[in-house]
XYZ file of C-alpha atoms in Angstrom:
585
model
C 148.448 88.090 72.545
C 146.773 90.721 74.987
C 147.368 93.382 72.299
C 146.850 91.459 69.506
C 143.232 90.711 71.278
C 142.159 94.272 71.912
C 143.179 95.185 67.980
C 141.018 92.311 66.821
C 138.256 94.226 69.409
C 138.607 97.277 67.952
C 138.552 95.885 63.964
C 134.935 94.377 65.001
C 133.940 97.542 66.848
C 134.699 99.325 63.838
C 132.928 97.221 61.866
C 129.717 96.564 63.995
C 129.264 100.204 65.211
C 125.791 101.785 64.043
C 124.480 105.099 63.475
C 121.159 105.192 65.183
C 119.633 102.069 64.730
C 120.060 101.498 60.463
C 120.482 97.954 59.391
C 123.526 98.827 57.660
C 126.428 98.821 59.739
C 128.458 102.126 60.336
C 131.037 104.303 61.896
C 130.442 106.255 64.696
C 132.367 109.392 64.101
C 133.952 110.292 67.453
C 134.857 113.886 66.496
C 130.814 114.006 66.939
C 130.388 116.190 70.121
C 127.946 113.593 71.041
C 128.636 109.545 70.967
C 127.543 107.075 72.816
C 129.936 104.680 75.802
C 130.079 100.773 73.910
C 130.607 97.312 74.771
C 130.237 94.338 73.303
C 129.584 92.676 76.884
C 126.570 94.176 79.224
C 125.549 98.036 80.335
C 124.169 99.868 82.621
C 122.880 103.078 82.049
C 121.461 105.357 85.235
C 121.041 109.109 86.422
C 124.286 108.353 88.876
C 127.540 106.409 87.757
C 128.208 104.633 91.243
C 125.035 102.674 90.781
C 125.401 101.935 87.018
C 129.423 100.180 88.457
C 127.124 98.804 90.763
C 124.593 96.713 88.579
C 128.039 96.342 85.897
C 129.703 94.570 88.853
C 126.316 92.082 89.129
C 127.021 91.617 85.603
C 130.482 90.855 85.659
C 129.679 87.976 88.041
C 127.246 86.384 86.117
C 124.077 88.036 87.099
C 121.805 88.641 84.318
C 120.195 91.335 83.292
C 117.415 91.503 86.190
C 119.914 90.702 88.761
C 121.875 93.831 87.892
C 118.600 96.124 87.185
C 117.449 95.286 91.209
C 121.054 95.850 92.476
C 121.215 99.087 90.732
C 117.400 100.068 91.859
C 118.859 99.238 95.844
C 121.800 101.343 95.027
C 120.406 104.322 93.564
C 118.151 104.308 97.198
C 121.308 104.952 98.811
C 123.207 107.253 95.722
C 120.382 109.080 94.637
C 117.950 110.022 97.746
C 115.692 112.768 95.711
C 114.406 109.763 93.439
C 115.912 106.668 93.994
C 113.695 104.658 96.540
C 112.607 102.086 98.470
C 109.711 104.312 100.095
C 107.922 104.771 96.151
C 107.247 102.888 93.364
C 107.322 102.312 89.387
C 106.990 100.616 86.532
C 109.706 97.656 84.813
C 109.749 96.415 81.370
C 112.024 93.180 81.148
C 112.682 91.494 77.681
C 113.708 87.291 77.947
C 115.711 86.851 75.570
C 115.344 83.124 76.093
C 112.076 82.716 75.976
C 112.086 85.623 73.593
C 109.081 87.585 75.820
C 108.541 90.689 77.047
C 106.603 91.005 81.176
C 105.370 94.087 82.104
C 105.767 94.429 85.962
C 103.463 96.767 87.881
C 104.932 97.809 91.258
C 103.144 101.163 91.415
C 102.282 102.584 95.080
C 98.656 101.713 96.018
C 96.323 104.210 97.975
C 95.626 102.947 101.750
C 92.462 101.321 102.031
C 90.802 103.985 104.329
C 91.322 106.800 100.802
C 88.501 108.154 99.165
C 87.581 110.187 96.546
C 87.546 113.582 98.442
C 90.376 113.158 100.454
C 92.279 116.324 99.925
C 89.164 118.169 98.971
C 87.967 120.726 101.417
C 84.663 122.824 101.122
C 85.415 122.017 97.141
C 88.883 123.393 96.756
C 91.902 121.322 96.821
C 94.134 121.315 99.670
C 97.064 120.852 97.822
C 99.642 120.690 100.552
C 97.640 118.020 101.990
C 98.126 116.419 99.013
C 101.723 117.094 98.651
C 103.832 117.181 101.414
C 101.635 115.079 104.327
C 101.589 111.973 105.730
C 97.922 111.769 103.831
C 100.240 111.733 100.561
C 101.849 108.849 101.100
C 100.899 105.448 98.860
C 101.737 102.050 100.260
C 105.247 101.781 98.999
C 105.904 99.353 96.345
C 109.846 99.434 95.149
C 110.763 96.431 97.292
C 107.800 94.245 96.973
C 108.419 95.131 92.976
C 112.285 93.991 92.828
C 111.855 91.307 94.903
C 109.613 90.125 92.554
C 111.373 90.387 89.738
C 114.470 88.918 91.240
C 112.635 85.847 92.390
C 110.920 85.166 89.466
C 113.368 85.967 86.626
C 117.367 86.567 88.550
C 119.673 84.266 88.930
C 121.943 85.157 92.054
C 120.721 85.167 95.730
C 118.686 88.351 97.301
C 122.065 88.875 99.945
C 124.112 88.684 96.682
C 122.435 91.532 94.865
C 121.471 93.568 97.641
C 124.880 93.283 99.294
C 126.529 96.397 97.337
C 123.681 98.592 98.199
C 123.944 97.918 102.071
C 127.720 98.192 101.459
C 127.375 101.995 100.219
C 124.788 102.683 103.199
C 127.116 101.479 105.790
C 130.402 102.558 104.684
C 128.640 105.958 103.099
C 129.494 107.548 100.043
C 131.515 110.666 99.149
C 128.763 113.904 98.174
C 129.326 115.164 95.110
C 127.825 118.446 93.626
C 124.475 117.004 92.272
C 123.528 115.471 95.357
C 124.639 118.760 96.881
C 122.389 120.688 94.623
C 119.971 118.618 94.860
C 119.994 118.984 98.888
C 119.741 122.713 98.125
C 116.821 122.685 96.472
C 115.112 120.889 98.873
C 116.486 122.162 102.245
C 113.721 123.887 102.993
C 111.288 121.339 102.800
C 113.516 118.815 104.309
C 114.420 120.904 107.306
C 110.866 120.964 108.806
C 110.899 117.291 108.971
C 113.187 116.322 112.293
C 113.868 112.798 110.682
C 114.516 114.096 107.083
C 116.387 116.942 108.476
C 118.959 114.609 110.871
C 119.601 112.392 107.548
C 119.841 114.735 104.796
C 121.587 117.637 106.431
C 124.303 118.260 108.654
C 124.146 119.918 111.797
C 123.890 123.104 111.029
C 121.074 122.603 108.883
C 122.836 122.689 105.547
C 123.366 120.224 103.053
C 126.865 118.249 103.855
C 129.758 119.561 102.073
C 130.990 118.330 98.962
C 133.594 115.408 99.528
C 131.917 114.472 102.690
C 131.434 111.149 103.329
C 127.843 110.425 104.157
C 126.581 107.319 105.614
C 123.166 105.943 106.646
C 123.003 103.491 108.665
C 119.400 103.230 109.602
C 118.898 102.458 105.819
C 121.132 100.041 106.252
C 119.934 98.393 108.595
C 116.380 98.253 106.937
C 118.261 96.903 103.859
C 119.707 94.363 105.875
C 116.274 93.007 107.010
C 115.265 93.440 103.198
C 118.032 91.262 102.719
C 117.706 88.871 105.018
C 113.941 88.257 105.261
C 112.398 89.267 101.981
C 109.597 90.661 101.356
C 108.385 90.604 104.773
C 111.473 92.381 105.878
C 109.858 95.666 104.888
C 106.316 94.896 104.447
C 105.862 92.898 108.069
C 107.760 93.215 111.354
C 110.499 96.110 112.315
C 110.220 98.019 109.404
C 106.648 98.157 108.735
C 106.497 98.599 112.681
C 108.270 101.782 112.193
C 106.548 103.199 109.071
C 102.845 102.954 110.264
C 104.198 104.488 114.101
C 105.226 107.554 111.680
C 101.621 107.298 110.354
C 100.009 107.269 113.415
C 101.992 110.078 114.497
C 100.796 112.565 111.276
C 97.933 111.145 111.060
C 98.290 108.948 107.874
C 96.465 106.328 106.303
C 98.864 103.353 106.067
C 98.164 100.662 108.083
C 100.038 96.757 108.736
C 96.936 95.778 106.792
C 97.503 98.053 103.680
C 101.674 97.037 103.850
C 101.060 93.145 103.900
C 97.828 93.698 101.405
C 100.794 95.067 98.494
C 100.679 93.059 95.803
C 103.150 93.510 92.304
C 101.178 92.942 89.152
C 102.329 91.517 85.843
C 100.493 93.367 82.865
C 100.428 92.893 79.072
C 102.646 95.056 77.447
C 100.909 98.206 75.247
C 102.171 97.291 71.745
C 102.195 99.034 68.420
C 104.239 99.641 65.558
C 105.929 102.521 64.055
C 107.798 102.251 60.462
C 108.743 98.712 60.456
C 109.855 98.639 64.546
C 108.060 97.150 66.923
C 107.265 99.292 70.117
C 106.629 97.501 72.999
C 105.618 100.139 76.479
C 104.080 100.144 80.172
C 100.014 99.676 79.846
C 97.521 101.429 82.830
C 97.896 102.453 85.476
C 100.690 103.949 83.480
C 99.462 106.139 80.650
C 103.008 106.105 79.148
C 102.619 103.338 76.601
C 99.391 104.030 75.665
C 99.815 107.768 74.598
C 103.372 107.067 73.408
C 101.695 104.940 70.994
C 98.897 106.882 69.936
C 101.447 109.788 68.899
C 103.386 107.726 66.754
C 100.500 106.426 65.333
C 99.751 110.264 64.124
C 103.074 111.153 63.419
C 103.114 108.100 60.901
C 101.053 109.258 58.495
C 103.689 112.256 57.764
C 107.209 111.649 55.922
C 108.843 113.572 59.291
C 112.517 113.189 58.050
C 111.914 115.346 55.073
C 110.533 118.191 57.043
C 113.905 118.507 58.971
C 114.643 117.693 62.311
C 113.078 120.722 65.221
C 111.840 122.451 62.016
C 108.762 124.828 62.722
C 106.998 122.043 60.422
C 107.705 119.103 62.355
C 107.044 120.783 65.745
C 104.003 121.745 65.249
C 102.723 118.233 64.270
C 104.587 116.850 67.060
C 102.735 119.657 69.239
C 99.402 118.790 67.815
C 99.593 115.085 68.306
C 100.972 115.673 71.994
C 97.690 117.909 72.454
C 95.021 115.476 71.412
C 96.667 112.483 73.081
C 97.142 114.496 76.306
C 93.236 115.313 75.861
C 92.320 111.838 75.746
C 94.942 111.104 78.867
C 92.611 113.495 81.248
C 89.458 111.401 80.372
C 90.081 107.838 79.465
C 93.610 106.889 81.672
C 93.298 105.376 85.168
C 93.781 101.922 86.828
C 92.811 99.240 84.834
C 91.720 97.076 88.015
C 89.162 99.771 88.895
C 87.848 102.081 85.720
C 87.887 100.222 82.377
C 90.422 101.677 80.283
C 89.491 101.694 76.487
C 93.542 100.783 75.419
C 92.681 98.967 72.171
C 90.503 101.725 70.685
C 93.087 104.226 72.068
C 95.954 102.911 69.995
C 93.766 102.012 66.759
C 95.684 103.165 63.794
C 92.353 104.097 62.162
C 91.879 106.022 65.619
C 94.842 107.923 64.744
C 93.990 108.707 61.522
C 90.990 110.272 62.365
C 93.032 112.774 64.555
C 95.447 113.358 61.807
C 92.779 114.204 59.877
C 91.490 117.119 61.967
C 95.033 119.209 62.286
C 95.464 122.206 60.410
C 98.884 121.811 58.690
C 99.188 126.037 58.724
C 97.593 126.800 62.158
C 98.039 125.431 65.993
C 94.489 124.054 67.390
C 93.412 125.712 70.519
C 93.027 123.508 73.273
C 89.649 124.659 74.572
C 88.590 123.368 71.132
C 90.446 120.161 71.656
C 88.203 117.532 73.384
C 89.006 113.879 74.362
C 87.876 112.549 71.029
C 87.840 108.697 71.348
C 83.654 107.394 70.882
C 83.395 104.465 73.501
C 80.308 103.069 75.075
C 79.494 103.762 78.704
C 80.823 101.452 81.025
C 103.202 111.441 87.956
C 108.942 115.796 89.110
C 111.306 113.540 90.221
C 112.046 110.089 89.332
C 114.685 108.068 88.398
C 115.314 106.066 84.429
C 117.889 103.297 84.331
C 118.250 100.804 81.882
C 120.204 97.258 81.587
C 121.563 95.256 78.838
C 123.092 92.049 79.459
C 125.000 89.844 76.733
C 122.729 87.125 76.675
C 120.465 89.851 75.350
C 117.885 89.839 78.124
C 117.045 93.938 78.730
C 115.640 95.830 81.477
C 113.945 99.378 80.941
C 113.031 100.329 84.875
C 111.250 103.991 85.638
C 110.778 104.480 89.577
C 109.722 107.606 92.022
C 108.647 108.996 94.797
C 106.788 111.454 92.594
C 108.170 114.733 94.378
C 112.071 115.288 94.479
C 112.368 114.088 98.242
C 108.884 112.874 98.031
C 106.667 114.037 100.713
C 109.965 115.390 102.282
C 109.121 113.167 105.415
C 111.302 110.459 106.876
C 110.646 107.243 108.783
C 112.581 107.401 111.664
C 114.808 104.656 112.518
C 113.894 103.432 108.987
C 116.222 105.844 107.014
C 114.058 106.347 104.043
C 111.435 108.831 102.281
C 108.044 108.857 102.321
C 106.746 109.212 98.567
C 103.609 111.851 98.076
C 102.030 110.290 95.388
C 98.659 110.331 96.054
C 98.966 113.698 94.393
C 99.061 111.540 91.147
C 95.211 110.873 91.862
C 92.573 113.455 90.409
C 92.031 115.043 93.788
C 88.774 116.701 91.868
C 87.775 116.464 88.478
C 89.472 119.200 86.259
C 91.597 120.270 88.719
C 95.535 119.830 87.770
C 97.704 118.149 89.768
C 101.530 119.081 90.345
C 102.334 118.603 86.680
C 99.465 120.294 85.437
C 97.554 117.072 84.267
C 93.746 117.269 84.689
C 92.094 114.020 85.377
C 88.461 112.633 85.851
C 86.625 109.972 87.113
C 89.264 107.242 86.493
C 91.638 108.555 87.916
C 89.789 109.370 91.081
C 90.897 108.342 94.662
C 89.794 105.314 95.787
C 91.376 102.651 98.484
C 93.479 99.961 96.732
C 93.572 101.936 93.978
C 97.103 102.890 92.111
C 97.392 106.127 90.839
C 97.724 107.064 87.210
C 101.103 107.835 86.067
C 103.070 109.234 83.152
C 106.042 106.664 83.273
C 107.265 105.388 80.215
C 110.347 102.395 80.330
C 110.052 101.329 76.267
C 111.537 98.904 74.326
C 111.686 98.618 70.599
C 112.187 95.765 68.247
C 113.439 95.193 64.934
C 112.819 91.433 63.198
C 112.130 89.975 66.809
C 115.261 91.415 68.561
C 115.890 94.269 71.136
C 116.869 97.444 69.489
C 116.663 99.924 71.931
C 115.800 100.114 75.845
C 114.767 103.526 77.039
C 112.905 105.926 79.453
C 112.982 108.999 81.488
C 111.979 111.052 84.920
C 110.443 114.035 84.184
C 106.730 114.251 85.729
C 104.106 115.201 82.563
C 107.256 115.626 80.222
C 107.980 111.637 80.202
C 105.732 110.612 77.946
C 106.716 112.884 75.340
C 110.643 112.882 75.962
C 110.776 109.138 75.355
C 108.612 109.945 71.847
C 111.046 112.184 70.828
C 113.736 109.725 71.607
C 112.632 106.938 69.407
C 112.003 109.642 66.695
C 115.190 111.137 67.027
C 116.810 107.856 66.262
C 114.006 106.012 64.051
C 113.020 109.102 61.730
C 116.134 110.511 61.733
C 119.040 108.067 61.977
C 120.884 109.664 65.357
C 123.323 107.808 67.429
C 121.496 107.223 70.706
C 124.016 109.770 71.780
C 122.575 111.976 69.669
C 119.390 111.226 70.339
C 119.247 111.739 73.665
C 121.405 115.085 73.613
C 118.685 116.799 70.908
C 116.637 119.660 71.881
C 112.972 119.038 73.307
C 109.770 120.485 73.669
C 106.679 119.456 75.285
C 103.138 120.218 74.893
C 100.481 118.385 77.286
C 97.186 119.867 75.947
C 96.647 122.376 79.229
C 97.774 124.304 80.418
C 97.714 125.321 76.128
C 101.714 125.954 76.154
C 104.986 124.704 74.423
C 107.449 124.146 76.506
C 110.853 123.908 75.221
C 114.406 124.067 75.339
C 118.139 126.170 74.712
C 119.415 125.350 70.919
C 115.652 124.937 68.970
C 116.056 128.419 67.024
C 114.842 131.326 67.234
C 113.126 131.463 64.245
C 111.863 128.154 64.964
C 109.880 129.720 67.828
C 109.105 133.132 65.860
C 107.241 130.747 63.446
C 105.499 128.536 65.709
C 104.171 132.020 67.456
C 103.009 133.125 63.695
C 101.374 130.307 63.571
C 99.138 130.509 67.001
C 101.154 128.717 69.147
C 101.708 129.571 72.688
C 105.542 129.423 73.603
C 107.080 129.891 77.083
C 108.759 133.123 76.663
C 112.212 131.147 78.040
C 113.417 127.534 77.817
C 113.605 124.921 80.055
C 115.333 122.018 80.771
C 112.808 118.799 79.928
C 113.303 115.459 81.261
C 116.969 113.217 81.525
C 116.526 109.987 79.257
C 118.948 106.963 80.228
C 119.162 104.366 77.140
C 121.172 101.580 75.362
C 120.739 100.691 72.041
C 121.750 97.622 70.223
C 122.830 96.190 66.725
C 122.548 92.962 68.063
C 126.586 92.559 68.926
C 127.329 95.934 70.622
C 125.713 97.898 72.995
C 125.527 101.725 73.132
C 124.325 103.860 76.051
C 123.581 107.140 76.909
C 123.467 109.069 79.906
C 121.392 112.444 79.201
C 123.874 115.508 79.037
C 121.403 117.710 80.652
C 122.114 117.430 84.559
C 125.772 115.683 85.496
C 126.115 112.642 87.658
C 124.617 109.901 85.593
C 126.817 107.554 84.072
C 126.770 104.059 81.566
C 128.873 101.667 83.143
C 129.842 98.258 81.042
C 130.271 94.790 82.107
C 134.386 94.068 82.192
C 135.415 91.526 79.524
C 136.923 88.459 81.340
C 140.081 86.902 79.570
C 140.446 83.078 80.545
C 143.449 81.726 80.934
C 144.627 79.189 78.974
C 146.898 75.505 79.944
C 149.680 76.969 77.601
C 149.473 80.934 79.613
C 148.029 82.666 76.645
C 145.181 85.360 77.201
C-alpha cells in the first residue's frame, strides 16, 4: 500500500509540477542543471540547511507557517552568527491564508533616544568607523521583540515550544562547517579586537575553530532561555538588558534600559502594485524595498521584455536605466514614515512611471549626474539573512533580517553571547555622503532618536487570482532591491523554474556610484555592447546577493536555495501516514 502510495505521489507530482509560475501545468525537466526541492506538504527555505530542518520540524508538528518562520529566525542566531540575530533587526511579510490578508511587520532597529543628526560627523567629515564598528553604531535591537510578536499574535504553539530547538543547538553546539569557517575568516580580524567576540567566535589561538568542531554557546543559551521563559521582557528588561547597556556604558554607547523597554514592533500596510496580471505585494518605509521594487516594474512594463531575450544588451540596459532613476528617487524621498513623510503613492503611480520611461534613450545609457530624483511633490542597509516559509494550509512567510555588517559592529555582549548590530550606518550620517553600500541619502533619512533607519530589505510576495504564488527575498546590502526584481522577472517575463530563477546571472546598478555591477556567465559581448553604448561596467564580476524562495501552483511547493555561496538549504515538512483500524498506510 506504502508503494502503491508514493506512485500515486509521484503521478500527481508529475502532473502538478510548473515551469515558473504559468497557469498551465508542466514538467519540470530534471536533466535541467537547475530545479527546484518539492513538496506537496510545507518548506522552508534559508541561507543554512540546519535551520530550514529546524522550522520543517515546527511544521511537522503542527506549527503553522509563523511558528516555523520564528523557530528558524532563533535558529539561524545560533547557525548563522555573521547574519542571523537576535542583536539586529528586519522586516516580515506574512500572508493568512485564512483570513486571506497580508501584515506587514516592522521590527527594524530604532536609534537610541540620545542620537542626533550629527552624530558621526566630525568638523564636517564622516567618521565612518564611528559609524561602523562602535558601540555608537549600535540600534536598539529589534529581532526578538519582532518574533515574539508575530508568534503571539498569529502562531499557534507555545514560545518554549518554538524556541526550544534553537536553545537546543546553543547548548549542545553544532558541528562548523566550511561556510561558517569562511565566514570566521573574513572577519577574524575585526572580531579579534573585541575580547568578548574574540572568546566566542574563535578558538584559543585566535583562529576560527576547525572544521568539524563542535561549537557551543552557552551564554546564548542562556539568554535564549530567559527569551524563552519570560518573553519579551526576557531580553528587553532584567539580566539581559542588564548586560547589554553595562557593555554600553563601557564604550560609551547610547542604549539605555529606557531605549530597550521603549522598542516597539510596528504593523504597516503592505506597498502594493501590479505587474502583468500578478499582484505584488512588498515591505513599505522605513524599508525602501517595496517601494522601488515597484516603481521598476512599473517601467519595465511598458516594454515586451521577453522578446528582447533574457541578459540581452537590450534588456539590460532598460533594466539599468530603471534601477538608476528609482535609486535617484531612493536618496531623496525614502526614510521613516513615522518621522519624514514619505510620498509612496506618487512614487509607485503607473503614470509616474511612465513619465520615466519616457525620458530613456533606447540607444544610449543616461549619465547619472544628469539623473535627478524626478518625482514633483509639495513641501512638507552587507550581510543579512533571507528565509522564507510555506506551510500547507497556505499561510506564507517572506522574513529579511540583519545586523547590517557581516558580524555587525563586530562587538559582543558579554555574558549575553550575541552581536551587536552597526546599523546606524544605515542613517544618512550627512547629506550626500554614501554610506557602506554606497547609497546617498538626505534629510529623511537623517539621524534622529527613535528614529529607524532606512533600509533596502525586500521579503515579497506575489499573487495570482487571490492566491500566493511566490514568497521571496534576499541579503545583499544596496543589491536587494534589485536581486529580488530580477527574480520575479526571471520567472514572470520569462517562464523560469524558481530554480532557474534564482540561479540566473545578475547585475546591479544603484544610480551612484554611476556603475554596473555584474556577474560570471552574462557574455562578453553583452558587456562589449553595454560599454558601446555609454555604460560604465566593473571591469570584473561579482557575486550579487543569495535569494531564498518557494513558489507555488497552489498544490506543490518549490524552493530554492541560491547556488551562489553553499550552506543554505530548503527543507520540507515530512508527510505523516496515519494508520488505519485494518493496518493499512
Amino acid at each position: 500500500m506504502r508503494g502503491a502510495r508514493r506512485l500515486c505521489w509521484f503521478v500527481l507530482f508529475l502532473s502538478w509540477c510548473g515551469n515558473g509560475l504559468a497557469s498551465e501545468p508542466a514538467i519540470i525537466d530534471f536533466r535541467a542543471p537547475f530545479h527546484p526541492e518539492y513538496s506537496a506538504q510545507g518548506m522552508v527555505v534559508s541561507q543554512e540547511m540546519v535551520a530550514s530542518q529546524t522550522g520543517a520540524k515546527i511544521l511537522a508538528q503542527g506549527g503553522n507557517a509563523v511558528d516555523a518562520a520564528v523557530a528558524t529566525g532563533f535558529a539561524l542566531a545560533v547557525t548563522l552568527p555573521q547574519a542571523g540575530n537576535i542583536g539586529g533587526g528586519g522586516f516580515m511579510m506574512i500572508y493568512l491564508a485564512h483570513e486571506k490578508r497580508t501584515v506587514a511587520v516592522d521590527y527594524r532597529e530604532m536609534a537610541p533616544a540620545a542620537a542626533h543628526a550629527r552624530l558621526f560627523v566630525e568638523d564636517d567629515v564622516v567618521n565612518t568607523d564611528k559609524a561602523r564598528f562602535s558601540h555608537l553604531s549600535a540600534g536598539v535591537p529589534g529581532t526578538v521583540a519582532g518574533l515574539l510578536h508575530v508568534l503571539d499574535k498569529y502562531g499557534t504553539l507555545p514560545l518554549a515550544d518554538v524556541m526550544q530547538p534553537a536553545i537546543d543547538l546553543a547548548e549542545k553546539g553544532i558541528e562548523v562547517n566550511y561556510p561558517l569557517v569562511f565566514s570566521l575568516q573574513q572577519a577574524q580580524g575585526r572580531l579579534a579586537r573585541n575580547p568578548a567576540s574574540a572568546k566566542y567566535f574563535l578558538a584559543p589561538d585566535g583562529n576560527p575553530p576547525a572544521v568539524g568542531t563542535r561549537w557551543r554557546q552557552r551564554d546564548l543559551a542562556h539568554t535564549l532561555r530567559l527569551i524563552a521563559a519570560r518573553g519579551v521582557d526576557g531580553f528587553y528588561r532584567g539580566e539581559t538588558a542588564d548586560k547589554l547597556v553595562a557593555e554600553m556604558d563601557k564604550g560609551r554607547g547610547l542604549i539605555t534600559h529606557q531605549d530597550l523597554a521603549n522598542y516597539r514592533v510596528v504593523e504597516r500596510t503592505p506597498v502594493s502594485g501590479t505587474y502583468r496580471g500578478y499582484d505584488i505585494v512588498s515591505m513599505p518605509p522605513p524599508s525602501s524595498g517595496g517601494v522601488h521594487l515597484v516603481q521598476m516594474l512599473n517601467i519595465l512594463e511598458g516594454w515586451d521584455l521577453s522578446a528582447l531575450g533574457h541578459n540581452s544588451a537590450s534588456y539590460l540596459h532598460r533594466l539599468i536605466e530603471a534601477m538608476r532613476r528609482a535609486y535617484a528617487d531612493r536618496s531623496k524621498y525614502l526614510g521613516d514614515p513615522d518621522f519624514h513623510p514619505v510620498p509612496v503613492t506618487a512614487l509607485i503611480d503607473k503614470k509616474y512611471a511612465a513619465q520615466l520611461r519616457a525620458g530613456i534613450n533606447l540607444q544610449q545609457a543616461s549619465a547619472s549626474v544628469d539623473i535627478a530624483p524626478a518625482l514633483q511633490v509639495m513641501p512638507e542597509s552587507p550581510q543579512t539573512t533571507h528565509y522564507s516559509v510555506w506551510d500547507k494550509k497556505g499561510n506564507v512567510v517572506s522574513n529579511t533580517y540583519t545586523l547590517n555588517f557581516s558580524y555587525g559592529s563586530g562587538i559582543s555582549v558579554p555574558g549575553a553571547g550575541f552581536l551587536l548590530n552597526n546599523e546606524m550606518d544605515d542613517f544618512s550620517a550627512l547629506a550626500g555622503v554614501p554610506n557602506a553600500y554606497g547609497l546617498v541619502g538626505d534629510e529623511a533619512n537623517a539621524i534622529a532618536g527613535g528614529k529607524r533607519p532606512l533600509s533596502s530589505m525586500t521579503p515579497t510576495l506575489v499573487f495570482k487570482n487571490g492566491k500566493p504564488v511566490l514568497a521571496t527575498g534576499s541579503p545583499g546590502g544596496s543589491t536587494i532591491i534589485t536581486i529580488v526584481l530580477q527574480v520575479l522577472l526571471n520567472t514572470l517575463d520569462f517562464d523560469m523554474n524558481i530554480a532557474q530563477a534564482t540561479a540566473a546571472p545578475r547585475i546591479h546598478h544603484q544610480w551612484l556610484p554611476d556603475t554596473i555591477f555584474w556577474e560570471t556567465g552574462i557574455s562578453p559581448d553583452t558587456i562589449t555592447a553595454l560599454r558601446a553604448m555609454g555604460h560604465q561596467v566593473e571591469a570584473t564580476p561579482r557575486v550579487i546577493g543569495r535569494s531564498q524562495s518557494i513558489a507555488s501552483d497552489g498544490a506543490i511547493r518549490f524552493g530554492a536555495t541560491d547556488s551562489r555561496w553553499p550552506g543554505g538549504g530548503a527543507a520540507v515538512e515530512p508527510v505523516v501516514f496515519t494508520v488505519s483500524p485494518g493496518g493499512e498506510q
